[in-house]
Amino acid sequence: MTQTLEAKVSKKTKKSIQIEISRENFEAFCDAIGFYRKEFLEALEASERDHRAGRVTKRQSLRDLIE
C-alpha cells in the first residue's frame, strides 16, 4: 500500500529546497525509508563510536564513497 506524505515548500533557491512536514508525516517518512530498522540504528551507533575515536574522513559528497 502506498502512502502519500504531504509537504509544503517553504523556501526554494537554485541549489536547495526547504520543505515543511508535520511530525506525523516525518515519522511515517522515517519509518518508510528504514530509519527505525535495527540494522540502521546499529550502523549509526558504530559510526558515532568511530567519530568519537577520531576515525573520520571528510567528504564533500556521499558519491565519494563509490569512487
PQR file of N, CA, C, O and H, with PARSE charges and radii, in Angstrom:
ATOM      1  N   MET A   1       0.846  -1.169   0.000 -0.4000 1.5000
ATOM      2  CA  MET A   1       0.000   0.000   0.000 -0.0000 2.0000
ATOM      3  C   MET A   1       0.900   1.244   0.000  0.5500 1.7000
ATOM      4  O   MET A   1       1.818   1.341   0.815 -0.5500 1.4000
ATOM      5  N   THR A   2       0.648   2.172  -0.889 -0.4000 1.5000
ATOM      6  CA  THR A   2       1.410   3.404  -0.982 -0.0000 2.0000
ATOM      7  C   THR A   2       0.753   4.488  -0.158  0.5500 1.7000
ATOM      8  O   THR A   2      -0.462   4.677  -0.213 -0.5500 1.4000
ATOM      9  H   THR A   2      -0.098   2.092  -1.551  0.4000 1.0000
ATOM     10  N   GLN A   3       1.566   5.201   0.609 -0.4000 1.5000
ATOM     11  CA  GLN A   3       1.055   6.289   1.425 -0.0000 2.0000
ATOM     12  C   GLN A   3       1.628   7.593   0.894  0.5500 1.7000
ATOM     13  O   GLN A   3       2.825   7.676   0.618 -0.5500 1.4000
ATOM     14  H   GLN A   3       2.553   5.048   0.654  0.4000 1.0000
ATOM     15  N   THR A   4       0.798   8.600   0.750 -0.4000 1.5000
ATOM     16  CA  THR A   4       1.241   9.909   0.307 -0.0000 2.0000
ATOM     17  C   THR A   4       1.557  10.755   1.524  0.5500 1.7000
ATOM     18  O   THR A   4       0.755  10.853   2.453 -0.5500 1.4000
ATOM     19  H   THR A   4      -0.174   8.532   0.974  0.4000 1.0000
ATOM     20  N   LEU A   5       2.743  11.372   1.511 -0.4000 1.5000
ATOM     21  CA  LEU A   5       3.152  12.235   2.601 -0.0000 2.0000
ATOM     22  C   LEU A   5       3.074  13.679   2.125  0.5500 1.7000
ATOM     23  O   LEU A   5       3.695  14.046   1.128 -0.5500 1.4000
ATOM     24  H   LEU A   5       3.394  11.292   0.756  0.4000 1.0000
ATOM     25  N   GLU A   6       2.318  14.484   2.834 -0.4000 1.5000
ATOM     26  CA  GLU A   6       2.107  15.866   2.444 -0.0000 2.0000
ATOM     27  C   GLU A   6       3.236  16.754   2.952  0.5500 1.7000
ATOM     28  O   GLU A   6       3.638  16.660   4.111 -0.5500 1.4000
ATOM     29  H   GLU A   6       1.814  14.186   3.644  0.4000 1.0000
ATOM     30  N   ALA A   7       3.746  17.621   2.072 -0.4000 1.5000
ATOM     31  CA  ALA A   7       4.800  18.567   2.440 -0.0000 2.0000
ATOM     32  C   ALA A   7       4.547  19.891   1.725  0.5500 1.7000
ATOM     33  O   ALA A   7       3.950  19.933   0.649 -0.5500 1.4000
ATOM     34  H   ALA A   7       3.419  17.698   1.129  0.4000 1.0000
ATOM     35  N   LYS A   8       5.014  20.969   2.348 -0.4000 1.5000
ATOM     36  CA  LYS A   8       4.854  22.300   1.776 -0.0000 2.0000
ATOM     37  C   LYS A   8       6.243  22.895   1.527  0.5500 1.7000
ATOM     38  O   LYS A   8       7.078  22.900   2.431 -0.5500 1.4000
ATOM     39  H   LYS A   8       5.499  20.936   3.222  0.4000 1.0000
ATOM     40  N   VAL A   9       6.502  23.398   0.308 -0.4000 1.5000
ATOM     41  CA  VAL A   9       7.766  24.054   0.010 -0.0000 2.0000
ATOM     42  C   VAL A   9       7.735  25.431   0.659  0.5500 1.7000
ATOM     43  O   VAL A   9       6.882  26.261   0.344 -0.5500 1.4000
ATOM     44  H   VAL A   9       5.823  23.394  -0.427  0.4000 1.0000
ATOM     45  N   SER A  10       8.689  25.664   1.583 -0.4000 1.5000
ATOM     46  CA  SER A  10       8.692  26.949   2.282 -0.0000 2.0000
ATOM     47  C   SER A  10       9.785  27.883   1.774  0.5500 1.7000
ATOM     48  O   SER A  10       9.703  29.092   1.989 -0.5500 1.4000
ATOM     49  H   SER A  10       9.382  24.990   1.840  0.4000 1.0000
ATOM     50  N   LYS A  11      10.809  27.350   1.103 -0.4000 1.5000
ATOM     51  CA  LYS A  11      11.882  28.174   0.559 -0.0000 2.0000
ATOM     52  C   LYS A  11      12.526  27.418  -0.591  0.5500 1.7000
ATOM     53  O   LYS A  11      12.748  26.210  -0.503 -0.5500 1.4000
ATOM     54  H   LYS A  11      10.876  26.367   0.929  0.4000 1.0000
ATOM     55  N   LYS A  12      12.825  28.134  -1.669 -0.4000 1.5000
ATOM     56  CA  LYS A  12      13.412  27.490  -2.836 -0.0000 2.0000
ATOM     57  C   LYS A  12      14.505  28.394  -3.409  0.5500 1.7000
ATOM     58  O   LYS A  12      14.282  29.584  -3.635 -0.5500 1.4000
ATOM     59  H   LYS A  12      12.645  29.115  -1.740  0.4000 1.0000
ATOM     60  N   THR A  13      15.699  27.813  -3.642 -0.4000 1.5000
ATOM     61  CA  THR A  13      16.789  28.527  -4.289 -0.0000 2.0000
ATOM     62  C   THR A  13      17.273  27.684  -5.458  0.5500 1.7000
ATOM     63  O   THR A  13      16.719  26.618  -5.728 -0.5500 1.4000
ATOM     64  H   THR A  13      15.880  26.847  -3.458  0.4000 1.0000
ATOM     65  N   LYS A  14      18.300  28.155  -6.150 -0.4000 1.5000
ATOM     66  CA  LYS A  14      18.833  27.382  -7.271 -0.0000 2.0000
ATOM     67  C   LYS A  14      19.439  26.060  -6.822  0.5500 1.7000
ATOM     68  O   LYS A  14      19.418  25.084  -7.571 -0.5500 1.4000
ATOM     69  H   LYS A  14      18.750  29.021  -5.931  0.4000 1.0000
ATOM     70  N   LYS A  15      19.982  26.018  -5.604 -0.4000 1.5000
ATOM     71  CA  LYS A  15      20.680  24.822  -5.134 -0.0000 2.0000
ATOM     72  C   LYS A  15      19.926  24.019  -4.082  0.5500 1.7000
ATOM     73  O   LYS A  15      20.336  22.903  -3.761 -0.5500 1.4000
ATOM     74  H   LYS A  15      20.000  26.811  -4.995  0.4000 1.0000
ATOM     75  N   SER A  16      18.839  24.551  -3.539 -0.4000 1.5000
ATOM     76  CA  SER A  16      18.167  23.818  -2.467 -0.0000 2.0000
ATOM     77  C   SER A  16      16.673  24.102  -2.435  0.5500 1.7000
ATOM     78  O   SER A  16      16.177  25.076  -3.002 -0.5500 1.4000
ATOM     79  H   SER A  16      18.506  25.458  -3.799  0.4000 1.0000
ATOM     80  N   ILE A  17      15.988  23.209  -1.748 -0.4000 1.5000
ATOM     81  CA  ILE A  17      14.552  23.359  -1.490 -0.0000 2.0000
ATOM     82  C   ILE A  17      14.349  23.066  -0.013  0.5500 1.7000
ATOM     83  O   ILE A  17      14.831  22.052   0.492 -0.5500 1.4000
ATOM     84  H   ILE A  17      16.391  22.418  -1.288  0.4000 1.0000
ATOM     85  N   GLN A  18      13.643  23.938   0.676 -0.4000 1.5000
ATOM     86  CA  GLN A  18      13.314  23.713   2.082 -0.0000 2.0000
ATOM     87  C   GLN A  18      11.831  23.378   2.146  0.5500 1.7000
ATOM     88  O   GLN A  18      10.995  24.097   1.600 -0.5500 1.4000
ATOM     89  H   GLN A  18      13.251  24.761   0.266  0.4000 1.0000
ATOM     90  N   ILE A  19      11.512  22.255   2.832 -0.4000 1.5000
ATOM     91  CA  ILE A  19      10.119  21.838   2.927 -0.0000 2.0000
ATOM     92  C   ILE A  19       9.705  21.767   4.392  0.5500 1.7000
ATOM     93  O   ILE A  19      10.542  21.661   5.289 -0.5500 1.4000
ATOM     94  H   ILE A  19      12.192  21.671   3.276  0.4000 1.0000
ATOM     95  N   GLU A  20       8.410  21.827   4.610 -0.4000 1.5000
ATOM     96  CA  GLU A  20       7.838  21.658   5.946 -0.0000 2.0000
ATOM     97  C   GLU A  20       6.857  20.501   5.897  0.5500 1.7000
ATOM     98  O   GLU A  20       6.013  20.412   5.004 -0.5500 1.4000
ATOM     99  H   GLU A  20       7.730  21.912   3.881  0.4000 1.0000
ATOM    100  N   ILE A  21       6.990  19.603   6.892 -0.4000 1.5000
ATOM    101  CA  ILE A  21       6.057  18.492   7.018 -0.0000 2.0000
ATOM    102  C   ILE A  21       5.654  18.365   8.483  0.5500 1.7000
ATOM    103  O   ILE A  21       6.355  18.839   9.376 -0.5500 1.4000
ATOM    104  H   ILE A  21       7.675  19.675   7.617  0.4000 1.0000
ATOM    105  N   SER A  22       4.534  17.729   8.710 -0.4000 1.5000
ATOM    106  CA  SER A  22       4.068  17.540  10.082 -0.0000 2.0000
ATOM    107  C   SER A  22       4.909  16.468  10.773  0.5500 1.7000
ATOM    108  O   SER A  22       5.596  15.690  10.111 -0.5500 1.4000
ATOM    109  H   SER A  22       3.964  17.343   7.984  0.4000 1.0000
ATOM    110  N   ARG A  23       4.854  16.431  12.077 -0.4000 1.5000
ATOM    111  CA  ARG A  23       5.586  15.404  12.835 -0.0000 2.0000
ATOM    112  C   ARG A  23       5.135  14.006  12.440  0.5500 1.7000
ATOM    113  O   ARG A  23       5.947  13.092  12.299 -0.5500 1.4000
ATOM    114  H   ARG A  23       4.296  17.063  12.615  0.4000 1.0000
ATOM    115  N   GLU A  24       3.828  13.855  12.264 -0.4000 1.5000
ATOM    116  CA  GLU A  24       3.293  12.541  11.899 -0.0000 2.0000
ATOM    117  C   GLU A  24       3.832  12.097  10.543  0.5500 1.7000
ATOM    118  O   GLU A  24       4.214  10.940  10.368 -0.5500 1.4000
ATOM    119  H   GLU A  24       3.168  14.597  12.379  0.4000 1.0000
ATOM    120  N   ASN A  25       3.860  13.025   9.583 -0.4000 1.5000
ATOM    121  CA  ASN A  25       4.385  12.679   8.266 -0.0000 2.0000
ATOM    122  C   ASN A  25       5.882  12.402   8.331  0.5500 1.7000
ATOM    123  O   ASN A  25       6.377  11.536   7.609 -0.5500 1.4000
ATOM    124  H   ASN A  25       3.550  13.965   9.725  0.4000 1.0000
ATOM    125  N   PHE A  26       6.610  13.120   9.180 -0.4000 1.5000
ATOM    126  CA  PHE A  26       8.035  12.875   9.330 -0.0000 2.0000
ATOM    127  C   PHE A  26       8.270  11.479   9.904  0.5500 1.7000
ATOM    128  O   PHE A  26       9.151  10.757   9.436 -0.5500 1.4000
ATOM    129  H   PHE A  26       6.208  13.824   9.766  0.4000 1.0000
ATOM    130  N   GLU A  27       7.496  11.100  10.903 -0.4000 1.5000
ATOM    131  CA  GLU A  27       7.609   9.758  11.484 -0.0000 2.0000
ATOM    132  C   GLU A  27       7.326   8.696  10.423  0.5500 1.7000
ATOM    133  O   GLU A  27       8.037   7.694  10.343 -0.5500 1.4000
ATOM    134  H   GLU A  27       6.781  11.687  11.283  0.4000 1.0000
ATOM    135  N   ALA A  28       6.300   8.909   9.617 -0.4000 1.5000
ATOM    136  CA  ALA A  28       5.966   7.953   8.561 -0.0000 2.0000
ATOM    137  C   ALA A  28       7.082   7.880   7.526  0.5500 1.7000
ATOM    138  O   ALA A  28       7.405   6.794   7.044 -0.5500 1.4000
ATOM    139  H   ALA A  28       5.723   9.723   9.682  0.4000 1.0000
ATOM    140  N   PHE A  29       7.675   9.019   7.178 -0.4000 1.5000
ATOM    141  CA  PHE A  29       8.782   9.071   6.229 -0.0000 2.0000
ATOM    142  C   PHE A  29       9.978   8.288   6.771  0.5500 1.7000
ATOM    143  O   PHE A  29      10.559   7.466   6.062 -0.5500 1.4000
ATOM    144  H   PHE A  29       7.413   9.902   7.569  0.4000 1.0000
ATOM    145  N   CYS A  30      10.342   8.544   8.024 -0.4000 1.5000
ATOM    146  CA  CYS A  30      11.480   7.844   8.645 -0.0000 2.0000
ATOM    147  C   CYS A  30      11.250   6.338   8.676  0.5500 1.7000
ATOM    148  O   CYS A  30      12.170   5.557   8.429 -0.5500 1.4000
ATOM    149  H   CYS A  30       9.870   9.212   8.600  0.4000 1.0000
ATOM    150  N   ASP A  31      10.032   5.938   8.978 -0.4000 1.5000
ATOM    151  CA  ASP A  31       9.702   4.522   9.003 -0.0000 2.0000
ATOM    152  C   ASP A  31       9.792   3.929   7.606  0.5500 1.7000
ATOM    153  O   ASP A  31      10.304   2.823   7.433 -0.5500 1.4000
ATOM    154  H   ASP A  31       9.285   6.572   9.178  0.4000 1.0000
ATOM    155  N   ALA A  32       9.294   4.660   6.598 -0.4000 1.5000
ATOM    156  CA  ALA A  32       9.272   4.164   5.224 -0.0000 2.0000
ATOM    157  C   ALA A  32      10.673   3.957   4.658  0.5500 1.7000
ATOM    158  O   ALA A  32      10.888   3.021   3.888 -0.5500 1.4000
ATOM    159  H   ALA A  32       8.878   5.559   6.738  0.4000 1.0000
ATOM    160  N   ILE A  33      11.635   4.813   5.022 -0.4000 1.5000
ATOM    161  CA  ILE A  33      12.980   4.670   4.466 -0.0000 2.0000
ATOM    162  C   ILE A  33      13.915   3.865   5.357  0.5500 1.7000
ATOM    163  O   ILE A  33      15.086   3.684   5.024 -0.5500 1.4000
ATOM    164  H   ILE A  33      11.460   5.574   5.647  0.4000 1.0000
ATOM    165  N   GLY A  34      13.409   3.381   6.486 -0.4000 1.5000
ATOM    166  CA  GLY A  34      14.162   2.435   7.294 -0.0000 2.0000
ATOM    167  C   GLY A  34      14.983   3.019   8.424  0.5500 1.7000
ATOM    168  O   GLY A  34      15.869   2.337   8.939 -0.5500 1.4000
ATOM    169  H   GLY A  34      12.457   3.528   6.756  0.4000 1.0000
ATOM    170  N   PHE A  35      14.725   4.258   8.835 -0.4000 1.5000
ATOM    171  CA  PHE A  35      15.492   4.851   9.929 -0.0000 2.0000
ATOM    172  C   PHE A  35      15.255   4.150  11.259  0.5500 1.7000
ATOM    173  O   PHE A  35      16.053   4.318  12.181 -0.5500 1.4000
ATOM    174  H   PHE A  35      14.005   4.811   8.417  0.4000 1.0000
ATOM    175  N   TYR A  36      14.200   3.381  11.387 -0.4000 1.5000
ATOM    176  CA  TYR A  36      13.913   2.695  12.644 -0.0000 2.0000
ATOM    177  C   TYR A  36      14.319   1.225  12.613  0.5500 1.7000
ATOM    178  O   TYR A  36      14.102   0.505  13.588 -0.5500 1.4000
ATOM    179  H   TYR A  36      13.552   3.244  10.637  0.4000 1.0000
ATOM    180  N   ARG A  37      14.908   0.770  11.504 -0.4000 1.5000
ATOM    181  CA  ARG A  37      15.360  -0.618  11.422 -0.0000 2.0000
ATOM    182  C   ARG A  37      16.543  -0.836  12.356  0.5500 1.7000
ATOM    183  O   ARG A  37      17.379   0.051  12.528 -0.5500 1.4000
ATOM    184  H   ARG A  37      15.084   1.355  10.712  0.4000 1.0000
ATOM    185  N   LYS A  38      16.608  -2.007  12.952 -0.4000 1.5000
ATOM    186  CA  LYS A  38      17.675  -2.331  13.898 -0.0000 2.0000
ATOM    187  C   LYS A  38      19.050  -2.201  13.237  0.5500 1.7000
ATOM    188  O   LYS A  38      19.982  -1.686  13.855 -0.5500 1.4000
ATOM    189  H   LYS A  38      15.929  -2.727  12.812  0.4000 1.0000
ATOM    190  N   GLU A  39      19.188  -2.658  11.996 -0.4000 1.5000
ATOM    191  CA  GLU A  39      20.468  -2.609  11.300 -0.0000 2.0000
ATOM    192  C   GLU A  39      20.934  -1.160  11.101  0.5500 1.7000
ATOM    193  O   GLU A  39      22.118  -0.862  11.262 -0.5500 1.4000
ATOM    194  H   GLU A  39      18.431  -3.076  11.494  0.4000 1.0000
ATOM    195  N   PHE A  40      20.019  -0.274  10.759 -0.4000 1.5000
ATOM    196  CA  PHE A  40      20.381   1.130  10.573 -0.0000 2.0000
ATOM    197  C   PHE A  40      20.824   1.747  11.893  0.5500 1.7000
ATOM    198  O   PHE A  40      21.825   2.461  11.940 -0.5500 1.4000
ATOM    199  H   PHE A  40      19.057  -0.516  10.628  0.4000 1.0000
ATOM    200  N   LEU A  41      20.091   1.477  12.957 -0.4000 1.5000
ATOM    201  CA  LEU A  41      20.437   2.043  14.262 -0.0000 2.0000
ATOM    202  C   LEU A  41      21.788   1.522  14.752  0.5500 1.7000
ATOM    203  O   LEU A  41      22.551   2.267  15.367 -0.5500 1.4000
ATOM    204  H   LEU A  41      19.277   0.897  12.919  0.4000 1.0000
ATOM    205  N   GLU A  42      22.091   0.243  14.484 -0.4000 1.5000
ATOM    206  CA  GLU A  42      23.399  -0.311  14.856 -0.0000 2.0000
ATOM    207  C   GLU A  42      24.518   0.342  14.047  0.5500 1.7000
ATOM    208  O   GLU A  42      25.578   0.644  14.594 -0.5500 1.4000
ATOM    209  H   GLU A  42      21.471  -0.362  13.985  0.4000 1.0000
ATOM    210  N   ALA A  43      24.292   0.563  12.749 -0.4000 1.5000
ATOM    211  CA  ALA A  43      25.294   1.230  11.912 -0.0000 2.0000
ATOM    212  C   ALA A  43      25.522   2.664  12.369  0.5500 1.7000
ATOM    213  O   ALA A  43      26.651   3.153  12.352 -0.5500 1.4000
ATOM    214  H   ALA A  43      23.431   0.318  12.305  0.4000 1.0000
ATOM    215  N   LEU A  44      24.457   3.332  12.776 -0.4000 1.5000
ATOM    216  CA  LEU A  44      24.568   4.701  13.277 -0.0000 2.0000
ATOM    217  C   LEU A  44      25.389   4.742  14.566  0.5500 1.7000
ATOM    218  O   LEU A  44      26.231   5.622  14.743 -0.5500 1.4000
ATOM    219  H   LEU A  44      23.539   2.934  12.790  0.4000 1.0000
ATOM    220  N   GLU A  45      25.145   3.796  15.454 -0.4000 1.5000
ATOM    221  CA  GLU A  45      25.903   3.721  16.704 -0.0000 2.0000
ATOM    222  C   GLU A  45      27.385   3.454  16.425  0.5500 1.7000
ATOM    223  O   GLU A  45      28.250   4.068  17.051 -0.5500 1.4000
ATOM    224  H   GLU A  45      24.461   3.080  15.310  0.4000 1.0000
ATOM    225  N   ALA A  46      27.686   2.549  15.495 -0.4000 1.5000
ATOM    226  CA  ALA A  46      29.075   2.264  15.133 -0.0000 2.0000
ATOM    227  C   ALA A  46      29.738   3.501  14.543  0.5500 1.7000
ATOM    228  O   ALA A  46      30.907   3.775  14.818 -0.5500 1.4000
ATOM    229  H   ALA A  46      26.984   2.050  14.986  0.4000 1.0000
ATOM    230  N   SER A  47      29.007   4.235  13.747 -0.4000 1.5000
ATOM    231  CA  SER A  47      29.530   5.471  13.170 -0.0000 2.0000
ATOM    232  C   SER A  47      29.844   6.496  14.246  0.5500 1.7000
ATOM    233  O   SER A  47      30.872   7.171  14.181 -0.5500 1.4000
ATOM    234  H   SER A  47      28.058   4.013  13.524  0.4000 1.0000
ATOM    235  N   GLU A  48      28.975   6.617  15.229 -0.4000 1.5000
ATOM    236  CA  GLU A  48      29.215   7.552  16.330 -0.0000 2.0000
ATOM    237  C   GLU A  48      30.438   7.137  17.150  0.5500 1.7000
ATOM    238  O   GLU A  48      31.201   7.998  17.589 -0.5500 1.4000
ATOM    239  H   GLU A  48      28.140   6.069  15.282  0.4000 1.0000
ATOM    240  N   ARG A  49      30.638   5.828  17.364 -0.4000 1.5000
ATOM    241  CA  ARG A  49      31.829   5.356  18.075 -0.0000 2.0000
ATOM    242  C   ARG A  49      33.099   5.709  17.290  0.5500 1.7000
ATOM    243  O   ARG A  49      34.085   6.162  17.871 -0.5500 1.4000
ATOM    244  H   ARG A  49      30.018   5.129  17.007  0.4000 1.0000
ATOM    245  N   ASP A  50      33.069   5.499  15.965 -0.4000 1.5000
ATOM    246  CA  ASP A  50      34.215   5.845  15.129 -0.0000 2.0000
ATOM    247  C   ASP A  50      34.507   7.344  15.199  0.5500 1.7000
ATOM    248  O   ASP A  50      35.668   7.747  15.277 -0.5500 1.4000
ATOM    249  H   ASP A  50      32.268   5.130  15.493  0.4000 1.0000
ATOM    250  N   HIS A  51      33.475   8.155  15.172 -0.4000 1.5000
ATOM    251  CA  HIS A  51      33.653   9.603  15.228 -0.0000 2.0000
ATOM    252  C   HIS A  51      34.276  10.020  16.555  0.5500 1.7000
ATOM    253  O   HIS A  51      35.203  10.830  16.581 -0.5500 1.4000
ATOM    254  H   HIS A  51      32.532   7.828  15.109  0.4000 1.0000
ATOM    255  N   ARG A  52      33.775   9.475  17.645 -0.4000 1.5000
ATOM    256  CA  ARG A  52      34.334   9.801  18.962 -0.0000 2.0000
ATOM    257  C   ARG A  52      35.794   9.366  19.071  0.5500 1.7000
ATOM    258  O   ARG A  52      36.585  10.024  19.746 -0.5500 1.4000
ATOM    259  H   ARG A  52      33.022   8.817  17.624  0.4000 1.0000
ATOM    260  N   ALA A  53      36.159   8.263  18.411 -0.4000 1.5000
ATOM    261  CA  ALA A  53      37.525   7.748  18.458 -0.0000 2.0000
ATOM    262  C   ALA A  53      38.447   8.473  17.475  0.5500 1.7000
ATOM    263  O   ALA A  53      39.649   8.210  17.446 -0.5500 1.4000
ATOM    264  H   ALA A  53      35.516   7.729  17.861  0.4000 1.0000
ATOM    265  N   GLY A  54      37.896   9.377  16.674 -0.4000 1.5000
ATOM    266  CA  GLY A  54      38.715  10.135  15.734 -0.0000 2.0000
ATOM    267  C   GLY A  54      38.941   9.455  14.401  0.5500 1.7000
ATOM    268  O   GLY A  54      39.768   9.911  13.611 -0.5500 1.4000
ATOM    269  H   GLY A  54      36.919   9.591  16.697  0.4000 1.0000
ATOM    270  N   ARG A  55      38.230   8.378  14.132 -0.4000 1.5000
ATOM    271  CA  ARG A  55      38.360   7.677  12.855 -0.0000 2.0000
ATOM    272  C   ARG A  55      37.341   8.246  11.869  0.5500 1.7000
ATOM    273  O   ARG A  55      36.322   7.619  11.582 -0.5500 1.4000
ATOM    274  H   ARG A  55      37.558   8.007  14.773  0.4000 1.0000
ATOM    275  N   VAL A  56      37.629   9.445  11.355 -0.4000 1.5000
ATOM    276  CA  VAL A  56      36.705  10.113  10.441 -0.0000 2.0000
ATOM    277  C   VAL A  56      37.448  10.548   9.182  0.5500 1.7000
ATOM    278  O   VAL A  56      38.661  10.753   9.203 -0.5500 1.4000
ATOM    279  H   VAL A  56      38.457   9.955  11.588  0.4000 1.0000
ATOM    280  N   THR A  57      36.712  10.686   8.098 -0.4000 1.5000
ATOM    281  CA  THR A  57      37.229  11.185   6.834 -0.0000 2.0000
ATOM    282  C   THR A  57      36.280  12.263   6.335  0.5500 1.7000
ATOM    283  O   THR A  57      35.072  12.042   6.265 -0.5500 1.4000
ATOM    284  H   THR A  57      35.726  10.520   8.080  0.4000 1.0000
ATOM    285  N   LYS A  58      36.814  13.425   5.988 -0.4000 1.5000
ATOM    286  CA  LYS A  58      35.955  14.488   5.472 -0.0000 2.0000
ATOM    287  C   LYS A  58      35.602  14.190   4.027  0.5500 1.7000
ATOM    288  O   LYS A  58      36.461  13.805   3.236 -0.5500 1.4000
ATOM    289  H   LYS A  58      37.796  13.605   6.045  0.4000 1.0000
ATOM    290  N   ARG A  59      34.357  14.367   3.694 -0.4000 1.5000
ATOM    291  CA  ARG A  59      33.861  14.113   2.336 -0.0000 2.0000
ATOM    292  C   ARG A  59      33.036  15.307   1.876  0.5500 1.7000
ATOM    293  O   ARG A  59      32.370  15.966   2.674 -0.5500 1.4000
ATOM    294  H   ARG A  59      33.658  14.680   4.337  0.4000 1.0000
ATOM    295  N   GLN A  60      33.091  15.567   0.599 -0.4000 1.5000
ATOM    296  CA  GLN A  60      32.259  16.605   0.016 -0.0000 2.0000
ATOM    297  C   GLN A  60      30.884  16.057  -0.355  0.5500 1.7000
ATOM    298  O   GLN A  60      29.896  16.791  -0.376 -0.5500 1.4000
ATOM    299  H   GLN A  60      33.633  15.031  -0.049  0.4000 1.0000
ATOM    300  N   SER A  61      30.834  14.758  -0.646 -0.4000 1.5000
ATOM    301  CA  SER A  61      29.598  14.156  -1.123 -0.0000 2.0000
ATOM    302  C   SER A  61      29.582  12.669  -0.780  0.5500 1.7000
ATOM    303  O   SER A  61      30.638  12.048  -0.658 -0.5500 1.4000
ATOM    304  H   SER A  61      31.636  14.162  -0.629  0.4000 1.0000
ATOM    305  N   LEU A  62      28.400  12.103  -0.626 -0.4000 1.5000
ATOM    306  CA  LEU A  62      28.286  10.656  -0.430 -0.0000 2.0000
ATOM    307  C   LEU A  62      28.737   9.909  -1.680  0.5500 1.7000
ATOM    308  O   LEU A  62      29.069   8.726  -1.610 -0.5500 1.4000
ATOM    309  H   LEU A  62      27.542  12.607  -0.726  0.4000 1.0000
ATOM    310  N   ARG A  63      28.750  10.581  -2.803 -0.4000 1.5000
ATOM    311  CA  ARG A  63      29.218   9.944  -4.055 -0.0000 2.0000
ATOM    312  C   ARG A  63      30.687   9.541  -3.932  0.5500 1.7000
ATOM    313  O   ARG A  63      31.132   8.620  -4.618 -0.5500 1.4000
ATOM    314  H   ARG A  63      28.480  11.542  -2.859  0.4000 1.0000
ATOM    315  N   ASP A  64      31.448  10.221  -3.062 -0.4000 1.5000
ATOM    316  CA  ASP A  64      32.855   9.873  -2.836 -0.0000 2.0000
ATOM    317  C   ASP A  64      33.002   8.431  -2.362  0.5500 1.7000
ATOM    318  O   ASP A  64      34.047   7.821  -2.587 -0.5500 1.4000
ATOM    319  H   ASP A  64      31.087  10.969  -2.505  0.4000 1.0000
ATOM    320  N   LEU A  65      31.997   7.880  -1.720 -0.4000 1.5000
ATOM    321  CA  LEU A  65      32.068   6.522  -1.203 -0.0000 2.0000
ATOM    322  C   LEU A  65      32.114   5.467  -2.291  0.5500 1.7000
ATOM    323  O   LEU A  65      32.643   4.377  -2.071 -0.5500 1.4000
ATOM    324  H   LEU A  65      31.149   8.376  -1.536  0.4000 1.0000
ATOM    325  N   ILE A  66      31.573   5.767  -3.455 -0.4000 1.5000
ATOM    326  CA  ILE A  66      31.537   4.766  -4.532 -0.0000 2.0000
ATOM    327  C   ILE A  66      32.719   4.890  -5.484  0.5500 1.7000
ATOM    328  O   ILE A  66      32.871   4.067  -6.387 -0.5500 1.4000
ATOM    329  H   ILE A  66      31.143   6.652  -3.634  0.4000 1.0000
ATOM    330  N   GLU A  67      33.539   5.883  -5.301 -0.4000 1.5000
ATOM    331  CA  GLU A  67      34.696   6.066  -6.180 -0.0000 2.0000
ATOM    332  C   GLU A  67      35.904   5.349  -5.669  0.5500 1.7000
ATOM    333  O   GLU A  67      36.963   5.402  -6.293 -0.5500 1.4000
ATOM    334  H   GLU A  67      33.416   6.551  -4.567  0.4000 1.0000
TER
END
